[in-house]
mmCIF file with all atom_site columns, C-alpha atoms in Angstrom:
data_model
loop_
_atom_site.group_PDB
_atom_site.id
_atom_site.type_symbol
_atom_site.label_atom_id
_atom_site.label_alt_id
_atom_site.label_comp_id
_atom_site.label_asym_id
_atom_site.label_entity_id
_atom_site.label_seq_id
_atom_site.pdbx_PDB_ins_code
_atom_site.Cartn_x
_atom_site.Cartn_y
_atom_site.Cartn_z
_atom_site.occupancy
_atom_site.B_iso_or_equiv
_atom_site.pdbx_formal_charge
_atom_site.auth_seq_id
_atom_site.auth_comp_id
_atom_site.auth_asym_id
_atom_site.auth_atom_id
_atom_site.pdbx_PDB_model_num
ATOM 1   C CA . ALA A 1 1   ? -52.468 -129.035 -13.451 1.00 62.00 ? 1   ALA A CA 1
ATOM 2   C CA . ALA A 1 2   ? -49.633 -126.945 -14.924 1.00 68.00 ? 2   ALA A CA 1
ATOM 3   C CA . ILE A 1 3   ? -46.967 -128.847 -12.978 1.00 69.00 ? 3   ILE A CA 1
ATOM 4   C CA . SER A 1 4   ? -48.481 -132.163 -14.004 1.00 74.00 ? 4   SER A CA 1
ATOM 5   C CA . ASP A 1 5   ? -48.652 -131.100 -17.653 1.00 77.00 ? 5   ASP A CA 1
ATOM 6   C CA . MET A 1 6   ? -45.105 -129.750 -17.664 1.00 76.00 ? 6   MET A CA 1
ATOM 7   C CA . PHE A 1 7   ? -43.292 -132.375 -15.588 1.00 78.00 ? 7   PHE A CA 1
ATOM 8   C CA . GLY A 1 8   ? -45.522 -135.441 -15.791 1.00 80.00 ? 8   GLY A CA 1
ATOM 9   C CA . PHE A 1 9   ? -46.351 -135.856 -12.091 1.00 76.00 ? 9   PHE A CA 1
ATOM 10  C CA . SER A 1 10  ? -48.771 -134.367 -9.588  1.00 76.00 ? 10  SER A CA 1
ATOM 11  C CA . VAL A 1 11  ? -47.785 -132.519 -6.443  1.00 75.00 ? 11  VAL A CA 1
ATOM 12  C CA . SER A 1 12  ? -49.715 -130.693 -3.769  1.00 76.00 ? 12  SER A CA 1
ATOM 13  C CA . VAL A 1 13  ? -49.083 -126.970 -3.771  1.00 74.00 ? 13  VAL A CA 1
ATOM 14  C CA . MET A 1 14  ? -49.747 -124.509 -0.948  1.00 74.00 ? 14  MET A CA 1
ATOM 15  C CA . VAL A 1 15  ? -49.689 -120.824 -1.794  1.00 76.00 ? 15  VAL A CA 1
ATOM 16  C CA . LYS A 1 16  ? -49.196 -118.035 0.739   1.00 76.00 ? 16  LYS A CA 1
ATOM 17  C CA . THR A 1 17  ? -49.605 -114.369 -0.068  1.00 76.00 ? 17  THR A CA 1
ATOM 18  C CA . ALA A 1 18  ? -46.885 -111.921 0.906   1.00 74.00 ? 18  ALA A CA 1
ATOM 19  C CA . ASN A 1 19  ? -49.049 -110.634 3.751   1.00 80.00 ? 19  ASN A CA 1
ATOM 20  C CA . GLU A 1 20  ? -49.773 -114.147 5.013   1.00 85.00 ? 20  GLU A CA 1
ATOM 21  C CA . TRP A 1 21  ? -46.057 -114.960 4.973   1.00 81.00 ? 21  TRP A CA 1
ATOM 22  C CA . SER A 1 22  ? -45.231 -111.784 6.842   1.00 84.00 ? 22  SER A CA 1
ATOM 23  C CA . GLU A 1 23  ? -47.838 -112.607 9.506   1.00 89.00 ? 23  GLU A CA 1
ATOM 24  C CA . ILE A 1 24  ? -46.551 -116.165 9.861   1.00 90.00 ? 24  ILE A CA 1
ATOM 25  C CA . VAL A 1 25  ? -43.055 -114.852 10.561  1.00 90.00 ? 25  VAL A CA 1
ATOM 26  C CA . LYS A 1 26  ? -44.290 -112.097 12.868  1.00 91.00 ? 26  LYS A CA 1
ATOM 27  C CA . ARG A 1 27  ? -46.507 -114.386 14.946  1.00 94.00 ? 27  ARG A CA 1
ATOM 28  C CA . ASN A 1 28  ? -44.014 -117.125 15.798  1.00 95.00 ? 28  ASN A CA 1
ATOM 29  C CA . PRO A 1 29  ? -44.722 -117.610 19.518  1.00 96.00 ? 29  PRO A CA 1
ATOM 30  C CA . PHE A 1 30  ? -41.278 -119.091 20.195  1.00 96.00 ? 30  PHE A CA 1
ATOM 31  C CA . LEU A 1 31  ? -39.398 -115.929 19.235  1.00 93.00 ? 31  LEU A CA 1
ATOM 32  C CA . GLY A 1 32  ? -40.052 -114.141 22.509  1.00 87.00 ? 32  GLY A CA 1
ATOM 33  C CA . ARG A 1 33  ? -38.519 -116.884 24.630  1.00 91.00 ? 33  ARG A CA 1
ATOM 34  C CA . VAL A 1 34  ? -34.922 -116.486 25.790  1.00 92.00 ? 34  VAL A CA 1
ATOM 35  C CA . ASP A 1 35  ? -34.345 -120.260 25.950  1.00 90.00 ? 35  ASP A CA 1
ATOM 36  C CA . ILE A 1 36  ? -34.970 -120.733 22.206  1.00 93.00 ? 36  ILE A CA 1
ATOM 37  C CA . ASP A 1 37  ? -32.229 -121.424 19.677  1.00 95.00 ? 37  ASP A CA 1
ATOM 38  C CA . GLU A 1 38  ? -33.686 -120.098 16.411  1.00 94.00 ? 38  GLU A CA 1
ATOM 39  C CA . SER A 1 39  ? -31.781 -122.729 14.432  1.00 95.00 ? 39  SER A CA 1
ATOM 40  C CA . LYS A 1 40  ? -34.098 -125.291 16.049  1.00 97.00 ? 40  LYS A CA 1
ATOM 41  C CA . LEU A 1 41  ? -37.308 -123.577 14.926  1.00 97.00 ? 41  LEU A CA 1
ATOM 42  C CA . HIS A 1 42  ? -39.490 -124.819 12.086  1.00 97.00 ? 42  HIS A CA 1
ATOM 43  C CA . VAL A 1 43  ? -42.883 -123.984 10.684  1.00 96.00 ? 43  VAL A CA 1
ATOM 44  C CA . THR A 1 44  ? -45.301 -126.563 9.303   1.00 96.00 ? 44  THR A CA 1
ATOM 45  C CA . PHE A 1 45  ? -48.017 -125.553 6.867   1.00 93.00 ? 45  PHE A CA 1
ATOM 46  C CA . LEU A 1 46  ? -51.214 -127.592 6.749   1.00 95.00 ? 46  LEU A CA 1
ATOM 47  C CA . SER A 1 47  ? -53.571 -127.665 3.767   1.00 93.00 ? 47  SER A CA 1
ATOM 48  C CA . ASP A 1 48  ? -56.494 -126.651 5.999   1.00 96.00 ? 48  ASP A CA 1
ATOM 49  C CA . THR A 1 49  ? -57.278 -125.777 9.593   1.00 97.00 ? 49  THR A CA 1
ATOM 50  C CA . PRO A 1 50  ? -57.341 -129.007 11.607  1.00 98.00 ? 50  PRO A CA 1
ATOM 51  C CA . ASN A 1 51  ? -60.256 -130.078 13.763  1.00 97.00 ? 51  ASN A CA 1
ATOM 52  C CA . GLN A 1 52  ? -59.864 -128.668 17.293  1.00 98.00 ? 52  GLN A CA 1
ATOM 53  C CA . ALA A 1 53  ? -60.345 -132.102 18.893  1.00 98.00 ? 53  ALA A CA 1
ATOM 54  C CA . ILE A 1 54  ? -57.380 -133.412 16.874  1.00 98.00 ? 54  ILE A CA 1
ATOM 55  C CA . VAL A 1 55  ? -55.299 -130.361 17.813  1.00 98.00 ? 55  VAL A CA 1
ATOM 56  C CA . ASP A 1 56  ? -56.109 -130.977 21.490  1.00 98.00 ? 56  ASP A CA 1
ATOM 57  C CA . GLU A 1 57  ? -55.121 -134.626 21.127  1.00 98.00 ? 57  GLU A CA 1
ATOM 58  C CA . ILE A 1 58  ? -51.796 -133.689 19.546  1.00 98.00 ? 58  ILE A CA 1
ATOM 59  C CA . LEU A 1 59  ? -51.094 -131.052 22.203  1.00 98.00 ? 59  LEU A CA 1
ATOM 60  C CA . ALA A 1 60  ? -51.780 -133.587 24.954  1.00 97.00 ? 60  ALA A CA 1
ATOM 61  C CA . GLY A 1 61  ? -49.102 -135.931 23.558  1.00 97.00 ? 61  GLY A CA 1
ATOM 62  C CA . GLU A 1 62  ? -45.578 -136.410 24.902  1.00 97.00 ? 62  GLU A CA 1
ATOM 63  C CA . TYR A 1 63  ? -42.775 -135.440 22.525  1.00 97.00 ? 63  TYR A CA 1
ATOM 64  C CA . GLY A 1 64  ? -39.769 -135.167 24.801  1.00 96.00 ? 64  GLY A CA 1
ATOM 65  C CA . SER A 1 65  ? -38.305 -131.675 24.620  1.00 97.00 ? 65  SER A CA 1
ATOM 66  C CA . ASP A 1 66  ? -40.020 -130.941 21.274  1.00 98.00 ? 66  ASP A CA 1
ATOM 67  C CA . GLU A 1 67  ? -42.864 -128.435 21.311  1.00 97.00 ? 67  GLU A CA 1
ATOM 68  C CA . CYS A 1 68  ? -45.568 -127.410 18.871  1.00 98.00 ? 68  CYS A CA 1
ATOM 69  C CA . ILE A 1 69  ? -48.021 -124.534 18.826  1.00 98.00 ? 69  ILE A CA 1
ATOM 70  C CA . PHE A 1 70  ? -50.962 -124.427 16.418  1.00 98.00 ? 70  PHE A CA 1
ATOM 71  C CA . SER A 1 71  ? -52.206 -121.242 14.784  1.00 97.00 ? 71  SER A CA 1
ATOM 72  C CA . GLY A 1 72  ? -54.870 -122.000 12.193  1.00 96.00 ? 72  GLY A CA 1
ATOM 73  C CA . LYS A 1 73  ? -53.223 -123.783 9.264   1.00 96.00 ? 73  LYS A CA 1
ATOM 74  C CA . THR A 1 74  ? -49.753 -123.147 10.719  1.00 97.00 ? 74  THR A CA 1
ATOM 75  C CA . VAL A 1 75  ? -47.854 -125.194 13.284  1.00 98.00 ? 75  VAL A CA 1
ATOM 76  C CA . TYR A 1 76  ? -44.804 -123.628 14.912  1.00 98.00 ? 76  TYR A CA 1
ATOM 77  C CA . LEU A 1 77  ? -42.199 -126.149 16.038  1.00 98.00 ? 77  LEU A CA 1
ATOM 78  C CA . PHE A 1 78  ? -39.285 -126.064 18.433  1.00 98.00 ? 78  PHE A CA 1
ATOM 79  C CA . CYS A 1 79  ? -37.116 -129.174 18.064  1.00 98.00 ? 79  CYS A CA 1
ATOM 80  C CA . PRO A 1 80  ? -34.039 -128.717 20.304  1.00 97.00 ? 80  PRO A CA 1
ATOM 81  C CA . ASN A 1 81  ? -32.566 -132.057 19.206  1.00 96.00 ? 81  ASN A CA 1
ATOM 82  C CA . GLY A 1 82  ? -33.160 -131.312 15.522  1.00 96.00 ? 82  GLY A CA 1
ATOM 83  C CA . TYR A 1 83  ? -36.033 -131.805 13.111  1.00 96.00 ? 83  TYR A CA 1
ATOM 84  C CA . GLY A 1 84  ? -34.550 -135.098 11.914  1.00 95.00 ? 84  GLY A CA 1
ATOM 85  C CA . LYS A 1 85  ? -35.142 -136.624 15.356  1.00 96.00 ? 85  LYS A CA 1
ATOM 86  C CA . THR A 1 86  ? -38.592 -135.250 16.153  1.00 97.00 ? 86  THR A CA 1
ATOM 87  C CA . LYS A 1 87  ? -41.855 -137.179 16.026  1.00 97.00 ? 87  LYS A CA 1
ATOM 88  C CA . LEU A 1 88  ? -43.507 -133.883 15.035  1.00 98.00 ? 88  LEU A CA 1
ATOM 89  C CA . ASN A 1 89  ? -42.742 -134.252 11.333  1.00 97.00 ? 89  ASN A CA 1
ATOM 90  C CA . ASN A 1 90  ? -44.852 -134.041 8.183   1.00 95.00 ? 90  ASN A CA 1
ATOM 91  C CA . SER A 1 91  ? -45.862 -137.715 8.339   1.00 96.00 ? 91  SER A CA 1
ATOM 92  C CA . PHE A 1 92  ? -47.023 -137.308 11.941  1.00 98.00 ? 92  PHE A CA 1
ATOM 93  C CA . PHE A 1 93  ? -49.180 -134.257 11.167  1.00 98.00 ? 93  PHE A CA 1
ATOM 94  C CA . GLU A 1 94  ? -50.570 -135.802 7.979   1.00 96.00 ? 94  GLU A CA 1
ATOM 95  C CA . LYS A 1 95  ? -51.585 -139.013 9.784   1.00 98.00 ? 95  LYS A CA 1
ATOM 96  C CA . LYS A 1 96  ? -53.087 -137.213 12.768  1.00 98.00 ? 96  LYS A CA 1
ATOM 97  C CA . THR A 1 97  ? -54.947 -134.490 10.863  1.00 98.00 ? 97  THR A CA 1
ATOM 98  C CA . SER A 1 98  ? -55.633 -136.201 7.504   1.00 97.00 ? 98  SER A CA 1
ATOM 99  C CA . LEU A 1 99  ? -54.292 -133.006 5.889   1.00 96.00 ? 99  LEU A CA 1
ATOM 100 C CA . ILE A 1 100 ? -51.280 -132.308 3.688   1.00 93.00 ? 100 ILE A CA 1
ATOM 101 C CA . ALA A 1 101 ? -48.280 -130.927 5.596   1.00 94.00 ? 101 ALA A CA 1
ATOM 102 C CA . THR A 1 102 ? -45.027 -129.309 4.550   1.00 91.00 ? 102 THR A CA 1
ATOM 103 C CA . THR A 1 103 ? -42.335 -127.916 6.828   1.00 94.00 ? 103 THR A CA 1
ATOM 104 C CA . ARG A 1 104 ? -39.654 -125.266 6.449   1.00 93.00 ? 104 ARG A CA 1
ATOM 105 C CA . ASN A 1 105 ? -36.885 -124.446 8.863   1.00 94.00 ? 105 ASN A CA 1
ATOM 106 C CA . TRP A 1 106 ? -36.954 -120.972 10.341  1.00 93.00 ? 106 TRP A CA 1
ATOM 107 C CA . LYS A 1 107 ? -33.929 -119.775 8.362   1.00 91.00 ? 107 LYS A CA 1
ATOM 108 C CA . THR A 1 108 ? -35.772 -120.588 5.127   1.00 88.00 ? 108 THR A CA 1
ATOM 109 C CA . ALA A 1 109 ? -38.930 -118.883 6.401   1.00 87.00 ? 109 ALA A CA 1
ATOM 110 C CA . LEU A 1 110 ? -36.938 -115.711 7.018   1.00 85.00 ? 110 LEU A CA 1
ATOM 111 C CA . LYS A 1 111 ? -35.242 -115.910 3.622   1.00 84.00 ? 111 LYS A CA 1
ATOM 112 C CA . LEU A 1 112 ? -38.599 -116.274 1.888   1.00 77.00 ? 112 LEU A CA 1
ATOM 113 C CA . LEU A 1 113 ? -39.762 -113.167 3.719   1.00 72.00 ? 113 LEU A CA 1
ATOM 114 C CA . CYS A 1 114 ? -36.697 -111.358 2.335   1.00 68.00 ? 114 CYS A CA 1
ATOM 115 C CA . VAL A 1 115 ? -37.611 -112.529 -1.163  1.00 65.00 ? 115 VAL A CA 1
ATOM 116 C CA . ARG A 1 116 ? -41.058 -111.046 -0.615  1.00 58.00 ? 116 ARG A CA 1
ATOM 117 C CA . VAL A 1 117 ? -39.501 -107.704 0.301   1.00 54.00 ? 117 VAL A CA 1
ATOM 118 C CA . ARG A 1 118 ? -37.179 -107.817 -2.730  1.00 54.00 ? 118 ARG A CA 1
ATOM 119 C CA . VAL A 1 119 ? -40.039 -108.637 -5.089  1.00 55.00 ? 119 VAL A CA 1
ATOM 120 C CA . ASN A 1 120 ? -42.073 -105.752 -3.621  1.00 56.00 ? 120 ASN A CA 1
ATOM 121 C CA . CYS A 1 121 ? -39.140 -103.423 -4.346  1.00 53.00 ? 121 CYS A CA 1
ATOM 122 C CA . ILE A 1 122 ? -38.920 -104.746 -7.896  1.00 51.00 ? 122 ILE A CA 1
ATOM 123 C CA . LEU A 1 123 ? -42.679 -104.241 -8.317  1.00 52.00 ? 123 LEU A CA 1
ATOM 124 C CA . ARG A 1 124 ? -42.184 -100.543 -7.649  1.00 55.00 ? 124 ARG A CA 1
ATOM 125 C CA . THR A 1 125 ? -39.866 -100.241 -10.649 1.00 55.00 ? 125 THR A CA 1
ATOM 126 C CA . LYS A 1 126 ? -41.936 -98.448  -13.310 1.00 51.00 ? 126 LYS A CA 1
ATOM 127 C CA . HIS A 1 127 ? -40.679 -100.221 -16.411 1.00 50.00 ? 127 HIS A CA 1
ATOM 128 C CA . LEU A 1 128 ? -41.485 -103.648 -14.967 1.00 51.00 ? 128 LEU A CA 1
ATOM 129 C CA . LYS A 1 129 ? -45.101 -102.961 -13.987 1.00 51.00 ? 129 LYS A CA 1
ATOM 130 C CA . LYS A 1 130 ? -46.556 -103.941 -17.370 1.00 51.00 ? 130 LYS A CA 1
ATOM 131 C CA . TRP A 1 131 ? -44.166 -106.865 -17.861 1.00 47.00 ? 131 TRP A CA 1
ATOM 132 C CA . LEU A 1 132 ? -44.387 -108.408 -14.399 1.00 49.00 ? 132 LEU A CA 1
ATOM 133 C CA . PRO A 1 133 ? -47.932 -109.862 -14.387 1.00 49.00 ? 133 PRO A CA 1
ATOM 134 C CA . GLN A 1 134 ? -46.985 -112.254 -17.182 1.00 47.00 ? 134 GLN A CA 1
ATOM 135 C CA . LYS A 1 135 ? -43.403 -112.840 -16.135 1.00 45.00 ? 135 LYS A CA 1
ATOM 136 C CA . GLY A 1 136 ? -43.624 -112.519 -12.342 1.00 45.00 ? 136 GLY A CA 1
ATOM 137 C CA . LEU A 1 137 ? -42.976 -116.178 -11.591 1.00 45.00 ? 137 LEU A CA 1
ATOM 138 C CA . TYR A 1 138 ? -39.884 -116.210 -13.785 1.00 43.00 ? 138 TYR A CA 1
ATOM 139 C CA . LEU A 1 139 ? -38.660 -113.029 -12.135 1.00 45.00 ? 139 LEU A CA 1
ATOM 140 C CA . LEU A 1 140 ? -39.093 -114.550 -8.676  1.00 46.00 ? 140 LEU A CA 1
ATOM 141 C CA . ILE A 1 141 ? -37.180 -117.660 -9.744  1.00 43.00 ? 141 ILE A CA 1
ATOM 142 C CA . LEU A 1 142 ? -34.470 -115.464 -11.251 1.00 45.00 ? 142 LEU A CA 1
ATOM 143 C CA . CYS A 1 143 ? -34.201 -113.522 -7.956  1.00 44.00 ? 143 CYS A CA 1
ATOM 144 C CA . LEU A 1 144 ? -33.873 -116.767 -6.028  1.00 42.00 ? 144 LEU A CA 1
ATOM 145 C CA . ILE A 1 145 ? -31.168 -118.075 -8.356  1.00 39.00 ? 145 ILE A CA 1
ATOM 146 C CA . SER A 1 146 ? -29.218 -114.831 -8.648  1.00 40.00 ? 146 SER A CA 1
ATOM 147 C CA . LYS A 1 147 ? -29.231 -114.098 -4.918  1.00 39.00 ? 147 LYS A CA 1
ATOM 148 C CA . ARG A 1 148 ? -28.590 -117.734 -3.958  1.00 38.00 ? 148 ARG A CA 1
ATOM 149 C CA . ILE A 1 149 ? -30.786 -117.522 -0.897  1.00 37.00 ? 149 ILE A CA 1
#
């Protein structure tokens, strides 16, 4: 509602805690494979856990050299020819699952994890502890802008 009130349009928002984000990065099943170019990795976030029958149907599909692995509300993607050429995009997952989907490339996922670590360091600063609960969002935005990540 706050985004709608402030900017005049509605958007879907998915929120991940710092621990959830850390687990998402840690659990990427493609990272252990030697044949993987990390610049071709992406992670798709779904608004809910999809029905297992739909997941099975998606996994049974043919997508050329593109691969996907489901983990709850998260879909890990390997798109060796680039995300712009894959069928495994947000529209595909939204149509198949009837859920909202948003995707980030792996480089962004790692940078957001770094932001989490930086914010945790800032949280440990004594003089900010009282100020941060009200201003935390602005501080995070300021960190993103100032570090240009």
